[in-house]
Amino acid sequence: MKNKVKELRYQQNLKQQELAKKVGVTRQTMSLIEKGEYNPTLKLCLAICYALGKTLDEVFWIGEDDYE
């Protein structure tokens, strides 16, 4: 799954640790999400979107290669 978490976090001057704390995960988990190496649950996706003030489709999407 692709995402713009890192880009949106930078725009809001949030540190990785700050966003992680807001959504209840570790900084390491947030790092993996930003790199696309960890697919968060829908609940976590929504928590991240809420913390960033964005909609789900503004932050997360599935690329064609994700279907294979």
PDB file of N, CA, C and O in Angstrom:
ATOM      1  N   MET A   1       0.839  -1.171   0.000  1.00  0.00           N
ATOM      2  CA  MET A   1       0.000   0.000   0.000  1.00  0.00           C
ATOM      3  C   MET A   1       0.890   1.242   0.000  1.00  0.00           C
ATOM      4  O   MET A   1       1.881   1.307   0.716  1.00  0.00           O
ATOM      5  N   LYS A   2       0.545   2.188  -0.818  1.00  0.00           N
ATOM      6  CA  LYS A   2       1.287   3.447  -0.924  1.00  0.00           C
ATOM      7  C   LYS A   2       0.688   4.464   0.044  1.00  0.00           C
ATOM      8  O   LYS A   2      -0.476   4.372   0.414  1.00  0.00           O
ATOM      9  N   ASN A   3       1.510   5.449   0.439  1.00  0.00           N
ATOM     10  CA  ASN A   3       0.985   6.484   1.324  1.00  0.00           C
ATOM     11  C   ASN A   3       1.802   7.759   1.227  1.00  0.00           C
ATOM     12  O   ASN A   3       2.913   7.766   0.712  1.00  0.00           O
ATOM     13  N   LYS A   4       1.209   8.834   1.733  1.00  0.00           N
ATOM     14  CA  LYS A   4       1.861  10.142   1.787  1.00  0.00           C
ATOM     15  C   LYS A   4       2.066  10.576   3.235  1.00  0.00           C
ATOM     16  O   LYS A   4       2.120  11.762   3.531  1.00  0.00           O
ATOM     17  N   VAL A   5       2.177   9.637   4.147  1.00  0.00           N
ATOM     18  CA  VAL A   5       2.274   9.965   5.571  1.00  0.00           C
ATOM     19  C   VAL A   5       3.485  10.859   5.841  1.00  0.00           C
ATOM     20  O   VAL A   5       3.363  11.906   6.484  1.00  0.00           O
ATOM     21  N   LYS A   6       4.640  10.481   5.335  1.00  0.00           N
ATOM     22  CA  LYS A   6       5.862  11.242   5.600  1.00  0.00           C
ATOM     23  C   LYS A   6       5.739  12.662   5.054  1.00  0.00           C
ATOM     24  O   LYS A   6       6.058  13.640   5.740  1.00  0.00           O
ATOM     25  N   GLU A   7       5.285  12.788   3.823  1.00  0.00           N
ATOM     26  CA  GLU A   7       5.128  14.095   3.187  1.00  0.00           C
ATOM     27  C   GLU A   7       4.164  14.987   3.978  1.00  0.00           C
ATOM     28  O   GLU A   7       4.457  16.159   4.253  1.00  0.00           O
ATOM     29  N   LEU A   8       3.029  14.426   4.364  1.00  0.00           N
ATOM     30  CA  LEU A   8       2.032  15.199   5.102  1.00  0.00           C
ATOM     31  C   LEU A   8       2.517  15.537   6.512  1.00  0.00           C
ATOM     32  O   LEU A   8       2.233  16.616   7.035  1.00  0.00           O
ATOM     33  N   ARG A   9       3.258  14.627   7.113  1.00  0.00           N
ATOM     34  CA  ARG A   9       3.828  14.876   8.439  1.00  0.00           C
ATOM     35  C   ARG A   9       4.815  16.036   8.375  1.00  0.00           C
ATOM     36  O   ARG A   9       4.797  16.921   9.228  1.00  0.00           O
ATOM     37  N   TYR A  10       5.663  16.053   7.353  1.00  0.00           N
ATOM     38  CA  TYR A  10       6.620  17.152   7.177  1.00  0.00           C
ATOM     39  C   TYR A  10       5.902  18.489   7.001  1.00  0.00           C
ATOM     40  O   TYR A  10       6.319  19.497   7.555  1.00  0.00           O
ATOM     41  N   GLN A  11       4.828  18.481   6.207  1.00  0.00           N
ATOM     42  CA  GLN A  11       4.071  19.709   5.953  1.00  0.00           C
ATOM     43  C   GLN A  11       3.524  20.306   7.252  1.00  0.00           C
ATOM     44  O   GLN A  11       3.356  21.514   7.357  1.00  0.00           O
ATOM     45  N   GLN A  12       3.243  19.435   8.218  1.00  0.00           N
ATOM     46  CA  GLN A  12       2.676  19.890   9.482  1.00  0.00           C
ATOM     47  C   GLN A  12       3.736  20.027  10.581  1.00  0.00           C
ATOM     48  O   GLN A  12       3.407  20.234  11.747  1.00  0.00           O
ATOM     49  N   ASN A  13       5.001  19.935  10.191  1.00  0.00           N
ATOM     50  CA  ASN A  13       6.123  20.068  11.127  1.00  0.00           C
ATOM     51  C   ASN A  13       6.008  19.124  12.326  1.00  0.00           C
ATOM     52  O   ASN A  13       6.301  19.503  13.463  1.00  0.00           O
ATOM     53  N   LEU A  14       5.579  17.904  12.050  1.00  0.00           N
ATOM     54  CA  LEU A  14       5.491  16.888  13.093  1.00  0.00           C
ATOM     55  C   LEU A  14       6.682  15.951  12.991  1.00  0.00           C
ATOM     56  O   LEU A  14       7.081  15.566  11.885  1.00  0.00           O
ATOM     57  N   LYS A  15       7.243  15.601  14.110  1.00  0.00           N
ATOM     58  CA  LYS A  15       8.277  14.579  14.131  1.00  0.00           C
ATOM     59  C   LYS A  15       7.605  13.217  14.074  1.00  0.00           C
ATOM     60  O   LYS A  15       6.444  13.066  14.455  1.00  0.00           O
ATOM     61  N   GLN A  16       8.346  12.240  13.610  1.00  0.00           N
ATOM     62  CA  GLN A  16       7.825  10.876  13.521  1.00  0.00           C
ATOM     63  C   GLN A  16       7.309  10.408  14.880  1.00  0.00           C
ATOM     64  O   GLN A  16       6.227   9.818  14.981  1.00  0.00           O
ATOM     65  N   GLN A  17       8.072  10.677  15.926  1.00  0.00           N
ATOM     66  CA  GLN A  17       7.693  10.282  17.281  1.00  0.00           C
ATOM     67  C   GLN A  17       6.384  10.948  17.712  1.00  0.00           C
ATOM     68  O   GLN A  17       5.549  10.323  18.361  1.00  0.00           O
ATOM     69  N   GLU A  18       6.190  12.204  17.343  1.00  0.00           N
ATOM     70  CA  GLU A  18       4.975  12.932  17.722  1.00  0.00           C
ATOM     71  C   GLU A  18       3.736  12.327  17.070  1.00  0.00           C
ATOM     72  O   GLU A  18       2.716  12.127  17.731  1.00  0.00           O
ATOM     73  N   LEU A  19       3.832  12.032  15.782  1.00  0.00           N
ATOM     74  CA  LEU A  19       2.696  11.420  15.089  1.00  0.00           C
ATOM     75  C   LEU A  19       2.432  10.024  15.633  1.00  0.00           C
ATOM     76  O   LEU A  19       1.281   9.650  15.853  1.00  0.00           O
ATOM     77  N   ALA A  20       3.486   9.276  15.871  1.00  0.00           N
ATOM     78  CA  ALA A  20       3.337   7.922  16.421  1.00  0.00           C
ATOM     79  C   ALA A  20       2.600   7.961  17.761  1.00  0.00           C
ATOM     80  O   ALA A  20       1.695   7.162  18.003  1.00  0.00           O
ATOM     81  N   LYS A  21       2.973   8.901  18.603  1.00  0.00           N
ATOM     82  CA  LYS A  21       2.334   9.018  19.910  1.00  0.00           C
ATOM     83  C   LYS A  21       0.855   9.379  19.768  1.00  0.00           C
ATOM     84  O   LYS A  21       0.007   8.837  20.475  1.00  0.00           O
ATOM     85  N   LYS A  22       0.537  10.267  18.834  1.00  0.00           N
ATOM     86  CA  LYS A  22      -0.858  10.672  18.608  1.00  0.00           C
ATOM     87  C   LYS A  22      -1.744   9.490  18.225  1.00  0.00           C
ATOM     88  O   LYS A  22      -2.916   9.456  18.572  1.00  0.00           O
ATOM     89  N   VAL A  23      -1.177   8.547  17.475  1.00  0.00           N
ATOM     90  CA  VAL A  23      -1.980   7.428  16.983  1.00  0.00           C
ATOM     91  C   VAL A  23      -1.761   6.137  17.762  1.00  0.00           C
ATOM     92  O   VAL A  23      -2.375   5.115  17.469  1.00  0.00           O
ATOM     93  N   GLY A  24      -0.867   6.168  18.748  1.00  0.00           N
ATOM     94  CA  GLY A  24      -0.697   5.025  19.630  1.00  0.00           C
ATOM     95  C   GLY A  24       0.169   3.892  19.120  1.00  0.00           C
ATOM     96  O   GLY A  24      -0.089   2.725  19.403  1.00  0.00           O
ATOM     97  N   VAL A  25       1.215   4.252  18.343  1.00  0.00           N
ATOM     98  CA  VAL A  25       2.165   3.234  17.882  1.00  0.00           C
ATOM     99  C   VAL A  25       3.569   3.713  18.215  1.00  0.00           C
ATOM    100  O   VAL A  25       3.772   4.852  18.634  1.00  0.00           O
ATOM    101  N   THR A  26       4.549   2.846  18.001  1.00  0.00           N
ATOM    102  CA  THR A  26       5.938   3.233  18.232  1.00  0.00           C
ATOM    103  C   THR A  26       6.464   4.037  17.042  1.00  0.00           C
ATOM    104  O   THR A  26       5.914   3.989  15.942  1.00  0.00           O
ATOM    105  N   ARG A  27       7.558   4.739  17.278  1.00  0.00           N
ATOM    106  CA  ARG A  27       8.198   5.471  16.195  1.00  0.00           C
ATOM    107  C   ARG A  27       8.671   4.514  15.108  1.00  0.00           C
ATOM    108  O   ARG A  27       8.598   4.801  13.918  1.00  0.00           O
ATOM    109  N   GLN A  28       9.120   3.330  15.527  1.00  0.00           N
ATOM    110  CA  GLN A  28       9.592   2.329  14.566  1.00  0.00           C
ATOM    111  C   GLN A  28       8.459   1.872  13.643  1.00  0.00           C
ATOM    112  O   GLN A  28       8.665   1.697  12.443  1.00  0.00           O
ATOM    113  N   THR A  29       7.279   1.677  14.216  1.00  0.00           N
ATOM    114  CA  THR A  29       6.123   1.285  13.400  1.00  0.00           C
ATOM    115  C   THR A  29       5.778   2.385  12.411  1.00  0.00           C
ATOM    116  O   THR A  29       5.512   2.120  11.237  1.00  0.00           O
ATOM    117  N   MET A  30       5.804   3.632  12.880  1.00  0.00           N
ATOM    118  CA  MET A  30       5.502   4.754  11.982  1.00  0.00           C
ATOM    119  C   MET A  30       6.517   4.823  10.855  1.00  0.00           C
ATOM    120  O   MET A  30       6.164   5.077   9.703  1.00  0.00           O
ATOM    121  N   SER A  31       7.778   4.556  11.156  1.00  0.00           N
ATOM    122  CA  SER A  31       8.816   4.539  10.136  1.00  0.00           C
ATOM    123  C   SER A  31       8.514   3.494   9.071  1.00  0.00           C
ATOM    124  O   SER A  31       8.626   3.754   7.872  1.00  0.00           O
ATOM    125  N   LEU A  32       8.136   2.304   9.502  1.00  0.00           N
ATOM    126  CA  LEU A  32       7.805   1.229   8.557  1.00  0.00           C
ATOM    127  C   LEU A  32       6.593   1.576   7.705  1.00  0.00           C
ATOM    128  O   LEU A  32       6.553   1.269   6.507  1.00  0.00           O
ATOM    129  N   ILE A  33       5.598   2.223   8.305  1.00  0.00           N
ATOM    130  CA  ILE A  33       4.416   2.645   7.551  1.00  0.00           C
ATOM    131  C   ILE A  33       4.825   3.647   6.481  1.00  0.00           C
ATOM    132  O   ILE A  33       4.429   3.530   5.315  1.00  0.00           O
ATOM    133  N   GLU A  34       5.615   4.645   6.872  1.00  0.00           N
ATOM    134  CA  GLU A  34       6.045   5.670   5.916  1.00  0.00           C
ATOM    135  C   GLU A  34       6.832   5.081   4.756  1.00  0.00           C
ATOM    136  O   GLU A  34       6.724   5.552   3.626  1.00  0.00           O
ATOM    137  N   LYS A  35       7.614   4.054   5.017  1.00  0.00           N
ATOM    138  CA  LYS A  35       8.414   3.410   3.962  1.00  0.00           C
ATOM    139  C   LYS A  35       7.595   2.413   3.144  1.00  0.00           C
ATOM    140  O   LYS A  35       8.104   1.863   2.172  1.00  0.00           O
ATOM    141  N   GLY A  36       6.357   2.159   3.551  1.00  0.00           N
ATOM    142  CA  GLY A  36       5.526   1.197   2.838  1.00  0.00           C
ATOM    143  C   GLY A  36       5.891  -0.240   3.140  1.00  0.00           C
ATOM    144  O   GLY A  36       5.512  -1.150   2.407  1.00  0.00           O
ATOM    145  N   GLU A  37       6.606  -0.464   4.238  1.00  0.00           N
ATOM    146  CA  GLU A  37       7.033  -1.812   4.608  1.00  0.00           C
ATOM    147  C   GLU A  37       6.086  -2.466   5.613  1.00  0.00           C
ATOM    148  O   GLU A  37       6.295  -3.613   5.998  1.00  0.00           O
ATOM    149  N   TYR A  38       5.085  -1.715   6.050  1.00  0.00           N
ATOM    150  CA  TYR A  38       4.102  -2.249   7.000  1.00  0.00           C
ATOM    151  C   TYR A  38       2.739  -1.708   6.597  1.00  0.00           C
ATOM    152  O   TYR A  38       2.571  -0.501   6.428  1.00  0.00           O
ATOM    153  N   ASN A  39       1.786  -2.604   6.397  1.00  0.00           N
ATOM    154  CA  ASN A  39       0.432  -2.196   6.057  1.00  0.00           C
ATOM    155  C   ASN A  39      -0.401  -2.092   7.327  1.00  0.00           C
ATOM    156  O   ASN A  39      -0.712  -3.106   7.945  1.00  0.00           O
ATOM    157  N   PRO A  40      -0.752  -0.870   7.713  1.00  0.00           N
ATOM    158  CA  PRO A  40      -1.519  -0.691   8.936  1.00  0.00           C
ATOM    159  C   PRO A  40      -2.954  -1.180   8.780  1.00  0.00           C
ATOM    160  O   PRO A  40      -3.472  -1.273   7.665  1.00  0.00           O
ATOM    161  N   THR A  41      -3.590  -1.458   9.903  1.00  0.00           N
ATOM    162  CA  THR A  41      -5.000  -1.830   9.885  1.00  0.00           C
ATOM    163  C   THR A  41      -5.816  -0.622   9.449  1.00  0.00           C
ATOM    164  O   THR A  41      -5.339   0.524   9.481  1.00  0.00           O
ATOM    165  N   LEU A  42      -7.059  -0.862   9.079  1.00  0.00           N
ATOM    166  CA  LEU A  42      -7.945   0.238   8.705  1.00  0.00           C
ATOM    167  C   LEU A  42      -8.100   1.216   9.865  1.00  0.00           C
ATOM    168  O   LEU A  42      -8.068   2.434   9.684  1.00  0.00           O
ATOM    169  N   LYS A  43      -8.202   0.693  11.067  1.00  0.00           N
ATOM    170  CA  LYS A  43      -8.342   1.542  12.253  1.00  0.00           C
ATOM    171  C   LYS A  43      -7.131   2.450  12.408  1.00  0.00           C
ATOM    172  O   LYS A  43      -7.276   3.651  12.681  1.00  0.00           O
ATOM    173  N   LEU A  44      -5.932   1.917  12.217  1.00  0.00           N
ATOM    174  CA  LEU A  44      -4.727   2.724  12.318  1.00  0.00           C
ATOM    175  C   LEU A  44      -4.633   3.723  11.167  1.00  0.00           C
ATOM    176  O   LEU A  44      -4.240   4.876  11.373  1.00  0.00           O
ATOM    177  N   CYS A  45      -5.010   3.313   9.971  1.00  0.00           N
ATOM    178  CA  CYS A  45      -5.038   4.240   8.830  1.00  0.00           C
ATOM    179  C   CYS A  45      -5.928   5.441   9.139  1.00  0.00           C
ATOM    180  O   CYS A  45      -5.549   6.589   8.909  1.00  0.00           O
ATOM    181  N   LEU A  46      -7.102   5.159   9.682  1.00  0.00           N
ATOM    182  CA  LEU A  46      -8.033   6.235  10.008  1.00  0.00           C
ATOM    183  C   LEU A  46      -7.496   7.126  11.120  1.00  0.00           C
ATOM    184  O   LEU A  46      -7.665   8.350  11.078  1.00  0.00           O
ATOM    185  N   ALA A  47      -6.823   6.543  12.100  1.00  0.00           N
ATOM    186  CA  ALA A  47      -6.226   7.329  13.178  1.00  0.00           C
ATOM    187  C   ALA A  47      -5.154   8.271  12.623  1.00  0.00           C
ATOM    188  O   ALA A  47      -5.064   9.434  13.021  1.00  0.00           O
ATOM    189  N   ILE A  48      -4.345   7.767  11.705  1.00  0.00           N
ATOM    190  CA  ILE A  48      -3.309   8.590  11.086  1.00  0.00           C
ATOM    191  C   ILE A  48      -3.948   9.729  10.295  1.00  0.00           C
ATOM    192  O   ILE A  48      -3.526  10.886  10.398  1.00  0.00           O
ATOM    193  N   CYS A  49      -4.973   9.406   9.528  1.00  0.00           N
ATOM    194  CA  CYS A  49      -5.674  10.428   8.743  1.00  0.00           C
ATOM    195  C   CYS A  49      -6.271  11.496   9.649  1.00  0.00           C
ATOM    196  O   CYS A  49      -6.166  12.695   9.371  1.00  0.00           O
ATOM    197  N   TYR A  50      -6.890  11.075  10.717  1.00  0.00           N
ATOM    198  CA  TYR A  50      -7.487  12.011  11.665  1.00  0.00           C
ATOM    199  C   TYR A  50      -6.404  12.910  12.269  1.00  0.00           C
ATOM    200  O   TYR A  50      -6.576  14.126  12.359  1.00  0.00           O
ATOM    201  N   ALA A  51      -5.284  12.338  12.657  1.00  0.00           N
ATOM    202  CA  ALA A  51      -4.187  13.100  13.255  1.00  0.00           C
ATOM    203  C   ALA A  51      -3.600  14.110  12.267  1.00  0.00           C
ATOM    204  O   ALA A  51      -3.151  15.186  12.663  1.00  0.00           O
ATOM    205  N   LEU A  52      -3.628  13.766  10.978  1.00  0.00           N
ATOM    206  CA  LEU A  52      -3.087  14.649   9.952  1.00  0.00           C
ATOM    207  C   LEU A  52      -4.141  15.586   9.375  1.00  0.00           C
ATOM    208  O   LEU A  52      -3.827  16.473   8.572  1.00  0.00           O
ATOM    209  N   GLY A  53      -5.412  15.379   9.742  1.00  0.00           N
ATOM    210  CA  GLY A  53      -6.491  16.212   9.226  1.00  0.00           C
ATOM    211  C   GLY A  53      -6.774  15.978   7.757  1.00  0.00           C
ATOM    212  O   GLY A  53      -7.158  16.891   7.029  1.00  0.00           O
ATOM    213  N   LYS A  54      -6.593  14.742   7.313  1.00  0.00           N
ATOM    214  CA  LYS A  54      -6.780  14.388   5.900  1.00  0.00           C
ATOM    215  C   LYS A  54      -7.756  13.229   5.779  1.00  0.00           C
ATOM    216  O   LYS A  54      -8.011  12.510   6.736  1.00  0.00           O
ATOM    217  N   THR A  55      -8.276  13.024   4.571  1.00  0.00           N
ATOM    218  CA  THR A  55      -9.165  11.897   4.317  1.00  0.00           C
ATOM    219  C   THR A  55      -8.329  10.673   3.963  1.00  0.00           C
ATOM    220  O   THR A  55      -7.153  10.780   3.605  1.00  0.00           O
ATOM    221  N   LEU A  56      -8.948   9.520   4.050  1.00  0.00           N
ATOM    222  CA  LEU A  56      -8.263   8.258   3.775  1.00  0.00           C
ATOM    223  C   LEU A  56      -7.641   8.251   2.382  1.00  0.00           C
ATOM    224  O   LEU A  56      -6.488   7.861   2.205  1.00  0.00           O
ATOM    225  N   ASP A  57      -8.393   8.702   1.378  1.00  0.00           N
ATOM    226  CA  ASP A  57      -7.867   8.661   0.014  1.00  0.00           C
ATOM    227  C   ASP A  57      -6.805   9.724  -0.253  1.00  0.00           C
ATOM    228  O   ASP A  57      -6.077   9.637  -1.234  1.00  0.00           O
ATOM    229  N   GLU A  58      -6.673  10.706   0.615  1.00  0.00           N
ATOM    230  CA  GLU A  58      -5.597  11.685   0.482  1.00  0.00           C
ATOM    231  C   GLU A  58      -4.272  11.128   1.020  1.00  0.00           C
ATOM    232  O   GLU A  58      -3.206  11.620   0.649  1.00  0.00           O
ATOM    233  N   VAL A  59      -4.342  10.120   1.868  1.00  0.00           N
ATOM    234  CA  VAL A  59      -3.149   9.611   2.528  1.00  0.00           C
ATOM    235  C   VAL A  59      -2.732   8.232   2.023  1.00  0.00           C
ATOM    236  O   VAL A  59      -1.550   7.979   1.811  1.00  0.00           O
ATOM    237  N   PHE A  60      -3.684   7.338   1.797  1.00  0.00           N
ATOM    238  CA  PHE A  60      -3.376   5.943   1.439  1.00  0.00           C
ATOM    239  C   PHE A  60      -4.040   5.563   0.116  1.00  0.00           C
ATOM    240  O   PHE A  60      -5.140   5.996  -0.184  1.00  0.00           O
ATOM    241  N   TRP A  61      -3.365   4.702  -0.635  1.00  0.00           N
ATOM    242  CA  TRP A  61      -3.936   4.126  -1.847  1.00  0.00           C
ATOM    243  C   TRP A  61      -3.203   2.840  -2.169  1.00  0.00           C
ATOM    244  O   TRP A  61      -2.122   2.576  -1.646  1.00  0.00           O
ATOM    245  N   ILE A  62      -3.781   2.071  -3.040  1.00  0.00           N
ATOM    246  CA  ILE A  62      -3.170   0.795  -3.449  1.00  0.00           C
ATOM    247  C   ILE A  62      -2.677   0.944  -4.874  1.00  0.00           C
ATOM    248  O   ILE A  62      -3.425   1.356  -5.766  1.00  0.00           O
ATOM    249  N   GLY A  63      -1.423   0.621  -5.088  1.00  0.00           N
ATOM    250  CA  GLY A  63      -0.839   0.658  -6.422  1.00  0.00           C
ATOM    251  C   GLY A  63      -1.117  -0.646  -7.169  1.00  0.00           C
ATOM    252  O   GLY A  63      -1.487  -1.654  -6.570  1.00  0.00           O
ATOM    253  N   GLU A  64      -0.937  -0.609  -8.458  1.00  0.00           N
ATOM    254  CA  GLU A  64      -1.191  -1.793  -9.286  1.00  0.00           C
ATOM    255  C   GLU A  64      -0.346  -2.975  -8.842  1.00  0.00           C
ATOM    256  O   GLU A  64      -0.803  -4.124  -8.855  1.00  0.00           O
ATOM    257  N   ASP A  65       0.898  -2.724  -8.456  1.00  0.00           N
ATOM    258  CA  ASP A  65       1.789  -3.808  -8.043  1.00  0.00           C
ATOM    259  C   ASP A  65       1.370  -4.437  -6.729  1.00  0.00           C
ATOM    260  O   ASP A  65       1.801  -5.524  -6.369  1.00  0.00           O
ATOM    261  N   ASP A  66       0.491  -3.771  -5.964  1.00  0.00           N
ATOM    262  CA  ASP A  66       0.010  -4.311  -4.699  1.00  0.00           C
ATOM    263  C   ASP A  66      -1.007  -5.439  -4.886  1.00  0.00           C
ATOM    264  O   ASP A  66      -1.319  -6.160  -3.962  1.00  0.00           O
ATOM    265  N   TYR A  67      -1.536  -5.569  -6.092  1.00  0.00           N
ATOM    266  CA  TYR A  67      -2.524  -6.603  -6.365  1.00  0.00           C
ATOM    267  C   TYR A  67      -1.873  -7.942  -6.713  1.00  0.00           C
ATOM    268  O   TYR A  67      -2.518  -8.955  -6.724  1.00  0.00           O
ATOM    269  N   GLU A  68      -0.608  -7.909  -7.029  1.00  0.00           N
ATOM    270  CA  GLU A  68       0.076  -9.132  -7.455  1.00  0.00           C
ATOM    271  C   GLU A  68       0.553  -9.948  -6.290  1.00  0.00           C
ATOM    272  O   GLU A  68       0.834  -9.556  -5.250  1.00  0.00           O
TER     273      GLU A  68
END
